């Protein structure tokens, strides 16, 4: 057990050294590649304006999202009406999707309880 801990410490030390050597270069390169997105000067007023633009842009996209959801729902209703013609692949995909939704629900519940499986703090 102690040897595994030392190996982990060694790996963490190597990773830390790598980041300290190459992190600033990566940071500068990232900023240079994306400088068109940087607001200069970054004032509080400009940040507030950008956050409002983002909020209202997303708010304005709700009708389009609702329309897309209605189309998807109509497609599912149509498939349900013609379920005798449903292929095994389509049923499998639907089952996997339902399983994935259930798994995300369970993961959210666990996270919401503070990463406990029983819901009690021990």
PDB file of C-alpha atoms in Angstrom:
ATOM      1  CA  UNK A   1       0.000   0.000   0.000  1.00  0.00           C
ATOM      2  CA  UNK A   2       2.824   2.385   0.855  1.00  0.00           C
ATOM      3  CA  UNK A   3       4.535   1.667  -2.471  1.00  0.00           C
ATOM      4  CA  UNK A   4       1.339   2.518  -4.355  1.00  0.00           C
ATOM      5  CA  UNK A   5       1.112   5.796  -2.445  1.00  0.00           C
ATOM      6  CA  UNK A   6       4.696   6.637  -3.351  1.00  0.00           C
ATOM      7  CA  UNK A   7       4.011   5.830  -7.001  1.00  0.00           C
ATOM      8  CA  UNK A   8       0.973   8.098  -6.913  1.00  0.00           C
ATOM      9  CA  UNK A   9       2.990  10.872  -5.283  1.00  0.00           C
ATOM     10  CA  UNK A  10       5.693  10.434  -7.906  1.00  0.00           C
ATOM     11  CA  UNK A  11       3.178  10.644 -10.754  1.00  0.00           C
ATOM     12  CA  UNK A  12       1.559  13.716  -9.186  1.00  0.00           C
ATOM     13  CA  UNK A  13       4.964  15.353  -8.838  1.00  0.00           C
ATOM     14  CA  UNK A  14       5.788  14.632 -12.484  1.00  0.00           C
ATOM     15  CA  UNK A  15       2.450  16.041 -13.620  1.00  0.00           C
ATOM     16  CA  UNK A  16       2.995  19.147 -11.499  1.00  0.00           C
ATOM     17  CA  UNK A  17       6.435  19.680 -13.004  1.00  0.00           C
ATOM     18  CA  UNK A  18       5.071  19.247 -16.526  1.00  0.00           C
ATOM     19  CA  UNK A  19       2.315  21.793 -15.910  1.00  0.00           C
ATOM     20  CA  UNK A  20       4.726  24.275 -14.352  1.00  0.00           C
ATOM     21  CA  UNK A  21       7.038  23.992 -17.389  1.00  0.00           C
ATOM     22  CA  UNK A  22       4.494  23.932 -20.195  1.00  0.00           C
ATOM     23  CA  UNK A  23       1.374  25.471 -18.652  1.00  0.00           C
ATOM     24  CA  UNK A  24       2.232  29.102 -19.368  1.00  0.00           C
ATOM     25  CA  UNK A  25       3.112  28.317 -22.999  1.00  0.00           C
ATOM     26  CA  UNK A  26      -0.210  26.524 -23.465  1.00  0.00           C
ATOM     27  CA  UNK A  27      -2.069  29.402 -21.776  1.00  0.00           C
ATOM     28  CA  UNK A  28      -0.456  32.013 -24.037  1.00  0.00           C
ATOM     29  CA  UNK A  29      -1.091  29.914 -27.145  1.00  0.00           C
ATOM     30  CA  UNK A  30      -4.725  29.423 -26.180  1.00  0.00           C
ATOM     31  CA  UNK A  31      -5.241  33.146 -25.655  1.00  0.00           C
ATOM     32  CA  UNK A  32      -3.508  33.976 -28.924  1.00  0.00           C
ATOM     33  CA  UNK A  33      -5.662  31.551 -30.907  1.00  0.00           C
ATOM     34  CA  UNK A  34      -8.854  32.934 -29.367  1.00  0.00           C
ATOM     35  CA  UNK A  35      -8.029  36.625 -29.133  1.00  0.00           C
ATOM     36  CA  UNK A  36     -11.046  37.542 -31.286  1.00  0.00           C
ATOM     37  CA  UNK A  37     -13.252  36.502 -28.366  1.00  0.00           C
ATOM     38  CA  UNK A  38     -11.436  38.569 -25.756  1.00  0.00           C
ATOM     39  CA  UNK A  39     -13.099  41.831 -24.810  1.00  0.00           C
ATOM     40  CA  UNK A  40     -10.533  44.554 -24.236  1.00  0.00           C
ATOM     41  CA  UNK A  41     -10.792  46.369 -21.857  1.00  0.00           C
ATOM     42  CA  UNK A  42     -12.727  43.971 -19.650  1.00  0.00           C
ATOM     43  CA  UNK A  43     -14.912  46.337 -17.680  1.00  0.00           C
ATOM     44  CA  UNK A  44     -17.749  45.469 -15.353  1.00  0.00           C
ATOM     45  CA  UNK A  45     -20.208  47.228 -17.660  1.00  0.00           C
ATOM     46  CA  UNK A  46     -19.061  45.221 -20.675  1.00  0.00           C
ATOM     47  CA  UNK A  47     -19.260  41.954 -18.719  1.00  0.00           C
ATOM     48  CA  UNK A  48     -22.801  42.821 -17.612  1.00  0.00           C
ATOM     49  CA  UNK A  49     -23.744  43.640 -21.208  1.00  0.00           C
ATOM     50  CA  UNK A  50     -22.329  40.337 -22.479  1.00  0.00           C
ATOM     51  CA  UNK A  51     -24.116  38.332 -19.779  1.00  0.00           C
ATOM     52  CA  UNK A  52     -27.411  40.046 -20.640  1.00  0.00           C
ATOM     53  CA  UNK A  53     -26.855  39.354 -24.332  1.00  0.00           C
ATOM     54  CA  UNK A  54     -26.245  35.688 -23.592  1.00  0.00           C
ATOM     55  CA  UNK A  55     -29.321  35.449 -21.358  1.00  0.00           C
ATOM     56  CA  UNK A  56     -31.697  37.126 -23.797  1.00  0.00           C
ATOM     57  CA  UNK A  57     -30.265  35.268 -26.787  1.00  0.00           C
ATOM     58  CA  UNK A  58     -30.956  31.976 -25.043  1.00  0.00           C
ATOM     59  CA  UNK A  59     -34.375  33.240 -24.011  1.00  0.00           C
ATOM     60  CA  UNK A  60     -35.142  34.126 -27.638  1.00  0.00           C
ATOM     61  CA  UNK A  61     -34.156  30.609 -28.746  1.00  0.00           C
ATOM     62  CA  UNK A  62     -36.867  28.959 -26.612  1.00  0.00           C
ATOM     63  CA  UNK A  63     -39.568  29.033 -29.332  1.00  0.00           C
ATOM     64  CA  UNK A  64     -37.240  27.290 -31.793  1.00  0.00           C
ATOM     65  CA  UNK A  65     -36.382  24.691 -29.178  1.00  0.00           C
ATOM     66  CA  UNK A  66     -40.066  24.131 -28.410  1.00  0.00           C
ATOM     67  CA  UNK A  67     -40.785  23.671 -32.120  1.00  0.00           C
ATOM     68  CA  UNK A  68     -37.963  21.128 -32.414  1.00  0.00           C
ATOM     69  CA  UNK A  69     -39.286  19.305 -29.353  1.00  0.00           C
ATOM     70  CA  UNK A  70     -42.785  19.167 -30.870  1.00  0.00           C
ATOM     71  CA  UNK A  71     -41.376  17.701 -34.084  1.00  0.00           C
ATOM     72  CA  UNK A  72     -39.484  15.061 -32.127  1.00  0.00           C
ATOM     73  CA  UNK A  73     -42.603  14.256 -30.128  1.00  0.00           C
ATOM     74  CA  UNK A  74     -44.673  13.938 -33.315  1.00  0.00           C
ATOM     75  CA  UNK A  75     -42.036  11.577 -34.703  1.00  0.00           C
ATOM     76  CA  UNK A  76     -42.221   9.408 -31.567  1.00  0.00           C
ATOM     77  CA  UNK A  77     -46.032   9.391 -31.720  1.00  0.00           C
ATOM     78  CA  UNK A  78     -45.895   8.309 -35.357  1.00  0.00           C
ATOM     79  CA  UNK A  79     -43.450   5.527 -34.528  1.00  0.00           C
ATOM     80  CA  UNK A  80     -45.711   4.385 -31.686  1.00  0.00           C
ATOM     81  CA  UNK A  81     -48.679   4.200 -34.055  1.00  0.00           C
ATOM     82  CA  UNK A  82     -46.639   2.047 -36.426  1.00  0.00           C
ATOM     83  CA  UNK A  83     -44.999  -0.041 -33.717  1.00  0.00           C
ATOM     84  CA  UNK A  84     -45.736  -3.277 -35.569  1.00  0.00           C
ATOM     85  CA  UNK A  85     -43.292  -2.133 -38.254  1.00  0.00           C
ATOM     86  CA  UNK A  86     -40.684  -1.182 -35.656  1.00  0.00           C
ATOM     87  CA  UNK A  87     -37.260  -2.712 -36.232  1.00  0.00           C
ATOM     88  CA  UNK A  88     -35.244  -4.343 -33.496  1.00  0.00           C
ATOM     89  CA  UNK A  89     -32.513  -1.714 -33.953  1.00  0.00           C
ATOM     90  CA  UNK A  90     -34.953   1.118 -33.322  1.00  0.00           C
ATOM     91  CA  UNK A  91     -36.331  -0.591 -30.227  1.00  0.00           C
ATOM     92  CA  UNK A  92     -32.788  -1.159 -28.972  1.00  0.00           C
ATOM     93  CA  UNK A  93     -31.877   2.476 -29.472  1.00  0.00           C
ATOM     94  CA  UNK A  94     -35.010   3.570 -27.622  1.00  0.00           C
ATOM     95  CA  UNK A  95     -34.235   1.171 -24.763  1.00  0.00           C
ATOM     96  CA  UNK A  96     -30.655   2.422 -24.519  1.00  0.00           C
ATOM     97  CA  UNK A  97     -31.877   6.012 -24.495  1.00  0.00           C
ATOM     98  CA  UNK A  98     -34.314   5.230 -21.679  1.00  0.00           C
ATOM     99  CA  UNK A  99     -31.575   3.452 -19.750  1.00  0.00           C
ATOM    100  CA  UNK A 100     -29.243   6.414 -20.196  1.00  0.00           C
ATOM    101  CA  UNK A 101     -31.908   8.839 -18.936  1.00  0.00           C
ATOM    102  CA  UNK A 102     -32.479   6.621 -15.896  1.00  0.00           C
ATOM    103  CA  UNK A 103     -28.720   6.425 -15.227  1.00  0.00           C
ATOM    104  CA  UNK A 104     -28.367  10.220 -15.393  1.00  0.00           C
ATOM    105  CA  UNK A 105     -31.333  10.528 -13.020  1.00  0.00           C
ATOM    106  CA  UNK A 106     -29.685   8.141 -10.559  1.00  0.00           C
ATOM    107  CA  UNK A 107     -26.347   9.946 -10.837  1.00  0.00           C
ATOM    108  CA  UNK A 108     -28.084  13.266 -10.202  1.00  0.00           C
ATOM    109  CA  UNK A 109     -29.784  11.857  -7.146  1.00  0.00           C
ATOM    110  CA  UNK A 110     -26.472  10.584  -5.774  1.00  0.00           C
ATOM    111  CA  UNK A 111     -24.778  13.927  -6.410  1.00  0.00           C
ATOM    112  CA  UNK A 112     -27.700  15.773  -4.845  1.00  0.00           C
ATOM    113  CA  UNK A 113     -27.357  13.708  -1.676  1.00  0.00           C
ATOM    114  CA  UNK A 114     -23.689  14.570  -1.344  1.00  0.00           C
ATOM    115  CA  UNK A 115     -22.312  11.441  -3.030  1.00  0.00           C
ATOM    116  CA  UNK A 116     -23.904   9.072  -0.542  1.00  0.00           C
ATOM    117  CA  UNK A 117     -25.788   5.998  -1.676  1.00  0.00           C
ATOM    118  CA  UNK A 118     -28.142   5.775   1.293  1.00  0.00           C
ATOM    119  CA  UNK A 119     -28.892   9.455   1.715  1.00  0.00           C
ATOM    120  CA  UNK A 120     -27.457   9.568   5.223  1.00  0.00           C
ATOM    121  CA  UNK A 121     -24.163  11.108   6.253  1.00  0.00           C
ATOM    122  CA  UNK A 122     -22.023   8.575   8.021  1.00  0.00           C
TER     123      UNK A 122
END
